[in-house]
PDB file of C-alpha atoms and ligand atoms in Angstrom:
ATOM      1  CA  UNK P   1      62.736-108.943-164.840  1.00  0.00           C
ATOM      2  CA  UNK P   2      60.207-106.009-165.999  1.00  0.00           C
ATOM      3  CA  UNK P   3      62.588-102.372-166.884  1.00  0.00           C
ATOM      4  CA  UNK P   4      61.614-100.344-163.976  1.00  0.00           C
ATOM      5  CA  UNK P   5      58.095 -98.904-164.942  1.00  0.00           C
ATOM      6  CA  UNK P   6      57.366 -95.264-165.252  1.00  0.00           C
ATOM      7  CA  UNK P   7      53.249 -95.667-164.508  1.00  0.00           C
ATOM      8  CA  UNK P   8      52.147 -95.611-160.921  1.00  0.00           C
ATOM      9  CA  UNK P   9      50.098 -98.904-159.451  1.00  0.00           C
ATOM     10  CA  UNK P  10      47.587 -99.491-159.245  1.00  0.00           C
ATOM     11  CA  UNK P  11      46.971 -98.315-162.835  1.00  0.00           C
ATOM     12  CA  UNK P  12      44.025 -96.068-163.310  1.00  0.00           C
ATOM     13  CA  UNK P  13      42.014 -97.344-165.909  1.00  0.00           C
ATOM     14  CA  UNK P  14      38.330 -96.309-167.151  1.00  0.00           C
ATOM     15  CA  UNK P  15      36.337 -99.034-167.579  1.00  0.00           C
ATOM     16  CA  UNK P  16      35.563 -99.079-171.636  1.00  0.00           C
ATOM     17  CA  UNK P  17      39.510 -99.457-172.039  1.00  0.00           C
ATOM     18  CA  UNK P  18      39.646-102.460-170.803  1.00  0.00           C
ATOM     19  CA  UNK P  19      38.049-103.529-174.177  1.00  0.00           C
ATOM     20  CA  UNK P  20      39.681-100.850-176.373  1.00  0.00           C
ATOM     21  CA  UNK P  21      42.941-102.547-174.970  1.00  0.00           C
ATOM     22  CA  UNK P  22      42.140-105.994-176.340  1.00  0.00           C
ATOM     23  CA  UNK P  23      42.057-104.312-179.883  1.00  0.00           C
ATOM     24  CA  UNK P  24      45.293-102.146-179.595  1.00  0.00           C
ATOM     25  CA  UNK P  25      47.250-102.383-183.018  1.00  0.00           C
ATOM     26  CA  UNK P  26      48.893 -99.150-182.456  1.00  0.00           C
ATOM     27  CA  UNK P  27      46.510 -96.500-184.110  1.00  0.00           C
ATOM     28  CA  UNK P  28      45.011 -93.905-182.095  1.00  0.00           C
ATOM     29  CA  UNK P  29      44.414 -90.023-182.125  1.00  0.00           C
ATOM     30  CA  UNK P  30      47.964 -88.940-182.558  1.00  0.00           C
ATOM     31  CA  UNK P  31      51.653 -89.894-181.968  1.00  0.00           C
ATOM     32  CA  UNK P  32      51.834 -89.252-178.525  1.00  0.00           C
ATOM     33  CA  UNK P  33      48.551 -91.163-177.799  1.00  0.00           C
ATOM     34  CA  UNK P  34      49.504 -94.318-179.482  1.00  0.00           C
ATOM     35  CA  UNK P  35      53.052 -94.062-177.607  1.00  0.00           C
ATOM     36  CA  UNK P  36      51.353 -93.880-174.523  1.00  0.00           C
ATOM     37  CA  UNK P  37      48.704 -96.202-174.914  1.00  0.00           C
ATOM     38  CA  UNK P  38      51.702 -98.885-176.065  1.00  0.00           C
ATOM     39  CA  UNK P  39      53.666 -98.288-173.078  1.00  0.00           C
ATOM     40  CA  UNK P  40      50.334 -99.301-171.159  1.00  0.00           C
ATOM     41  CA  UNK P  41      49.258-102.359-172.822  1.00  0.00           C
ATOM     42  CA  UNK P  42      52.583-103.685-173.290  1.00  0.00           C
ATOM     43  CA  UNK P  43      53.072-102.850-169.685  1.00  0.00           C
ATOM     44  CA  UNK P  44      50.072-104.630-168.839  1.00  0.00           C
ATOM     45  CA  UNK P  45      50.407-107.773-171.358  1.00  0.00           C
ATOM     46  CA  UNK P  46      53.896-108.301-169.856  1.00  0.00           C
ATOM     47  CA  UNK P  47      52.235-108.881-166.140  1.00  0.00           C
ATOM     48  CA  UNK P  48      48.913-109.262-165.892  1.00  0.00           C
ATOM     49  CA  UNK P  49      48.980-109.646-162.141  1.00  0.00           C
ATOM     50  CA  UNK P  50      49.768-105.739-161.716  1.00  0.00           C
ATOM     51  CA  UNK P  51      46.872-103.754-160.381  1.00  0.00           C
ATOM     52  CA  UNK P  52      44.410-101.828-161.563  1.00  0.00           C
ATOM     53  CA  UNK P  53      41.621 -99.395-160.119  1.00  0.00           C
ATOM     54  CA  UNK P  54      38.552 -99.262-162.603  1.00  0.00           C
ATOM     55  CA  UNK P  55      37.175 -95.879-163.097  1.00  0.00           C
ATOM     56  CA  UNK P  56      34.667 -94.255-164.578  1.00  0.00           C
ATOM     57  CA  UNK P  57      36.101 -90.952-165.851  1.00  0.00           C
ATOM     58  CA  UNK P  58      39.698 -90.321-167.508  1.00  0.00           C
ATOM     59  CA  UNK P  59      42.597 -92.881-166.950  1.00  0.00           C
ATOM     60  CA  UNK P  60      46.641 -93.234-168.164  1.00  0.00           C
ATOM     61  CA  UNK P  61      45.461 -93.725-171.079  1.00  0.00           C
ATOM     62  CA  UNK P  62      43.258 -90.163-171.462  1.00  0.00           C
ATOM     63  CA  UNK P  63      46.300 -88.742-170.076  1.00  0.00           C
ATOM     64  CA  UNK P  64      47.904 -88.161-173.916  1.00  0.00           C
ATOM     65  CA  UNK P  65      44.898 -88.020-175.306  1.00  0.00           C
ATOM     66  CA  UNK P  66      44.696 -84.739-177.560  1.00  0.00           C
ATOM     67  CA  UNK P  67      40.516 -84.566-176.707  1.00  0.00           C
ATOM     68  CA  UNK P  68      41.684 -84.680-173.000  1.00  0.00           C
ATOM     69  CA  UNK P  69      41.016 -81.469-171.342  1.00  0.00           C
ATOM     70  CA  UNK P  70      40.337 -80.319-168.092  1.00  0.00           C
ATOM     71  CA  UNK P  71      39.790 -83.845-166.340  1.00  0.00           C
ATOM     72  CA  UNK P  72      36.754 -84.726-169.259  1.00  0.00           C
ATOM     73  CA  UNK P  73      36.496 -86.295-172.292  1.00  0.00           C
ATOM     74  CA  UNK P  74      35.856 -83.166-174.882  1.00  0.00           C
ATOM     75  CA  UNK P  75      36.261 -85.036-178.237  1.00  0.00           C
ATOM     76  CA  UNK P  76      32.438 -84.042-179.351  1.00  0.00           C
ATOM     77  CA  UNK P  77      30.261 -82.365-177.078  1.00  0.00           C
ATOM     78  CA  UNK P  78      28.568 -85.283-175.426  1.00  0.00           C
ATOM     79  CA  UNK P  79      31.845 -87.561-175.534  1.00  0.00           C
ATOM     80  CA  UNK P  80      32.375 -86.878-171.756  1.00  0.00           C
ATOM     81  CA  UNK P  81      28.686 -88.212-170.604  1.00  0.00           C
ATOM     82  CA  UNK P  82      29.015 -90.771-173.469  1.00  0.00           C
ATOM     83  CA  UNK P  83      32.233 -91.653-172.150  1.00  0.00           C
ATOM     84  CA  UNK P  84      31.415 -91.911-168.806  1.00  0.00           C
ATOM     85  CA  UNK P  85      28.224 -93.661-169.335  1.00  0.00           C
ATOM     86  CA  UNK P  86      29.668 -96.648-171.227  1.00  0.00           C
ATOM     87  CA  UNK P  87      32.511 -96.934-168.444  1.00  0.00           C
ATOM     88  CA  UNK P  88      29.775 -97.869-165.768  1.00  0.00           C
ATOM     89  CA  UNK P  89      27.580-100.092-167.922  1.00  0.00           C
ATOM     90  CA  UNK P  90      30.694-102.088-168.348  1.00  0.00           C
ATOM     91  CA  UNK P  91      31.510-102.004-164.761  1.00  0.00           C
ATOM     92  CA  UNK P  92      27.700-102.907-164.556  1.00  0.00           C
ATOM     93  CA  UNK P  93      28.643-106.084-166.864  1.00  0.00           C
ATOM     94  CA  UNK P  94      31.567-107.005-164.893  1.00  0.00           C
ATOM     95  CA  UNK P  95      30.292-107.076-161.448  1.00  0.00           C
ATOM     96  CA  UNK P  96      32.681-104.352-160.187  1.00  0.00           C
ATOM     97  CA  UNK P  97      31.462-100.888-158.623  1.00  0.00           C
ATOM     98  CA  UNK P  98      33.583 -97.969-159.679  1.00  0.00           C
ATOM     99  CA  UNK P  99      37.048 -97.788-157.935  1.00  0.00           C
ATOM    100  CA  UNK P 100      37.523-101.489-157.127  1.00  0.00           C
ATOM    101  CA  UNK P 101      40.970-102.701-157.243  1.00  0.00           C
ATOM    102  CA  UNK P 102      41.869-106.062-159.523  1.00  0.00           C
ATOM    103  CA  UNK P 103      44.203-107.378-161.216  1.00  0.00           C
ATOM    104  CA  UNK P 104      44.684-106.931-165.291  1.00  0.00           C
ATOM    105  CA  UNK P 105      44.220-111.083-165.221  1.00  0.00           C
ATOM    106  CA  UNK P 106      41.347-110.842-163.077  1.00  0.00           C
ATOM    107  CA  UNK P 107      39.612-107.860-165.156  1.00  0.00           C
ATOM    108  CA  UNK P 108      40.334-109.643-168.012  1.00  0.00           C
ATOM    109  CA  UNK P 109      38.920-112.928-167.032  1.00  0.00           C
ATOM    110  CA  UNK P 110      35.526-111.287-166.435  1.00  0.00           C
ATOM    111  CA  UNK P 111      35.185-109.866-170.114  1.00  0.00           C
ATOM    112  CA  UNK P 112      35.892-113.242-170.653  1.00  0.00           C
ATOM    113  CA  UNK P 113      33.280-114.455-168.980  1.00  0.00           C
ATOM    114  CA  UNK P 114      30.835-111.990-169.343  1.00  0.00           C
ATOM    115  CA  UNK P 115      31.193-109.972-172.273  1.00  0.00           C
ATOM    116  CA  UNK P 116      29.608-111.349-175.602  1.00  0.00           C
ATOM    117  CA  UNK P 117      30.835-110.024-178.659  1.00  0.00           C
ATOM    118  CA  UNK P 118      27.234-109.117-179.267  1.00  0.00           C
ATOM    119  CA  UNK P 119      27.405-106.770-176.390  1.00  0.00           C
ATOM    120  CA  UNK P 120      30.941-105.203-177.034  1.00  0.00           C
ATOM    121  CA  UNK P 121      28.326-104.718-180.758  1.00  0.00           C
ATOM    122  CA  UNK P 122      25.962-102.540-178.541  1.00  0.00           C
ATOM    123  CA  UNK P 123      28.809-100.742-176.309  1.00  0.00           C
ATOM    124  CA  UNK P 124      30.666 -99.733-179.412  1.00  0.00           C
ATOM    125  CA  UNK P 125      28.715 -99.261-182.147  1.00  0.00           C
ATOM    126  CA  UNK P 126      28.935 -95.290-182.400  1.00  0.00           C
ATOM    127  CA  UNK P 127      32.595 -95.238-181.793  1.00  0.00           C
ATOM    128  CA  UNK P 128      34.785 -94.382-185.042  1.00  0.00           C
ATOM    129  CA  UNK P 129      37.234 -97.508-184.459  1.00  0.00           C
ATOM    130  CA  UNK P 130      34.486-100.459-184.390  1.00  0.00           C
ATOM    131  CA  UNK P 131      34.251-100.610-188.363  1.00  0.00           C
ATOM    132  CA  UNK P 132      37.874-102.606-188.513  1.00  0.00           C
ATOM    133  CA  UNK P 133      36.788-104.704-186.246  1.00  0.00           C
ATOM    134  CA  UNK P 134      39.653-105.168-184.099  1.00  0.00           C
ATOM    135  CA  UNK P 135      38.353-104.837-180.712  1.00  0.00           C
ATOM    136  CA  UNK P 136      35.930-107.852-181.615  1.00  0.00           C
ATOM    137  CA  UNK P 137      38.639-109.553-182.643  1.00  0.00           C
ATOM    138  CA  UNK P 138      40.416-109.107-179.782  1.00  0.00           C
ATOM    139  CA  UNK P 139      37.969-110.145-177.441  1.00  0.00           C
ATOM    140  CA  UNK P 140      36.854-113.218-179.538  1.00  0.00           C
ATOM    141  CA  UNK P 141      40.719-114.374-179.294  1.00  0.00           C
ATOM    142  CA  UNK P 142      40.831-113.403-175.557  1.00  0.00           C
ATOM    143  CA  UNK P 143      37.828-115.903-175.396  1.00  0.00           C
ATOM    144  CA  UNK P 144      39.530-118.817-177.290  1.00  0.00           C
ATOM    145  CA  UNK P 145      42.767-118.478-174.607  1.00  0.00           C
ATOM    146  CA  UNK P 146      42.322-120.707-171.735  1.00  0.00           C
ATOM    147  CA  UNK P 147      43.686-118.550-169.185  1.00  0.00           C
ATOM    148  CA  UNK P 148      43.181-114.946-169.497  1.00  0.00           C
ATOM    149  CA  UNK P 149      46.710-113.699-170.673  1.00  0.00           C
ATOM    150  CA  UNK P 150      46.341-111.814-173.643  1.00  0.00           C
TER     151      UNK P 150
HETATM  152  S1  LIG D 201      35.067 -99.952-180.701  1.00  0.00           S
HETATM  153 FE1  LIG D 201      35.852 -98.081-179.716  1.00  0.00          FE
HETATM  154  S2  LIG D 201      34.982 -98.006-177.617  1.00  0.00           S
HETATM  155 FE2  LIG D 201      34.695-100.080-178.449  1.00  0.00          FE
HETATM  156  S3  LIG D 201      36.412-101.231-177.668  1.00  0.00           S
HETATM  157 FE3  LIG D 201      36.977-100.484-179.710  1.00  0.00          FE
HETATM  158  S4  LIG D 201      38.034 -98.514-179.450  1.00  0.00           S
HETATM  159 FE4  LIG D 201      36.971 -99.042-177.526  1.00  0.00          FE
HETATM  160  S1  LIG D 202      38.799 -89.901-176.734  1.00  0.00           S
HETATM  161 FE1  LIG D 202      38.133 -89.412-174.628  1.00  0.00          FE
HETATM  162  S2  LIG D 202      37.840 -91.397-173.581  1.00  0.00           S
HETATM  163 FE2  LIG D 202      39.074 -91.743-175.430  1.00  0.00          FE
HETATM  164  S3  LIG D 202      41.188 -91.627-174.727  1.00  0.00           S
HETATM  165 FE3  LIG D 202      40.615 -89.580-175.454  1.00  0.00          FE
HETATM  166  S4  LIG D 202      39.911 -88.479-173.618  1.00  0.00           S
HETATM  167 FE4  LIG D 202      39.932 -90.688-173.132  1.00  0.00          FE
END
């Protein structure tokens, strides 16, 4: 059985993490970020039926984030409507409308299906993590799974 859980369901989470998840290898911004964000995806990769509502604005995850202040994304000037933006063309890409409720499995089955690593190319290109390539790496393996457990 799962250790009781100390994150509240459904889970809160902005859109563009659903795809920063699948390339988690425990960097991040600072300590308490990368502690945080562990205790989510390992949360998450342990049950993938728990719940999620897709946002487009700060989630669990922004919650330890250092450039989290005031509700907004203030790690450069226009990381908030940068941010925001690339939350809703994913949910654009997915077929969801902001706040819909799904499961991890189901989110994650429709990056599967409609996210191409030539898109997550577009999405990401300005952010400071794409150069190591994990987060393509992580959604090419989520694509080679048959189901959609990570
Ligand atoms: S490159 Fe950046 S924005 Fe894109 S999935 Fe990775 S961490 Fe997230
Ligand atoms: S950099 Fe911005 S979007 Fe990313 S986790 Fe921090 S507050 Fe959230």
């Amino acid at each position: 059985m799962r250790p009781m859980s100390k994150l509240a369901y459904p889970l809160t989470i902005r859109s563009h993490h659903l795809l920063c998840m699948l390339g988690f290898r425990g960097l991040g911004y600072n300590s308490t970020f990368v502690s945080n964000m562990r205790s989510v995806v390992e949360e998450l990769r342990s049950d993938c039926t728990l719940a999620l509502t897709l946002v487009a604005g700060c989630d669990v995850i922004c919650a330890a984030c250092p450039h989290k202040r005031e509700g907004k994304c203030l790690r450069k000037t226009d990381s908030e409507a940068k941010s925001v933006s690339l939350d809703l063309k994913i949910l654009a890409k997915l077929g969801f409308e902001p706040g819909t409720q799904v499961s991890f499995c189901e989110a994650l089955e429709r990056v599967k299906e409609r996210i191409r690593s030539e898109d997550m190319a577009e999405f990401c290109s300005d952010c400071e993590w794409w150069g190591l390539g994990y987060c393509v790496a992580g959604l090419e393996r989520l694509k080679a799974r048959l189901n959609a457990l990570l």
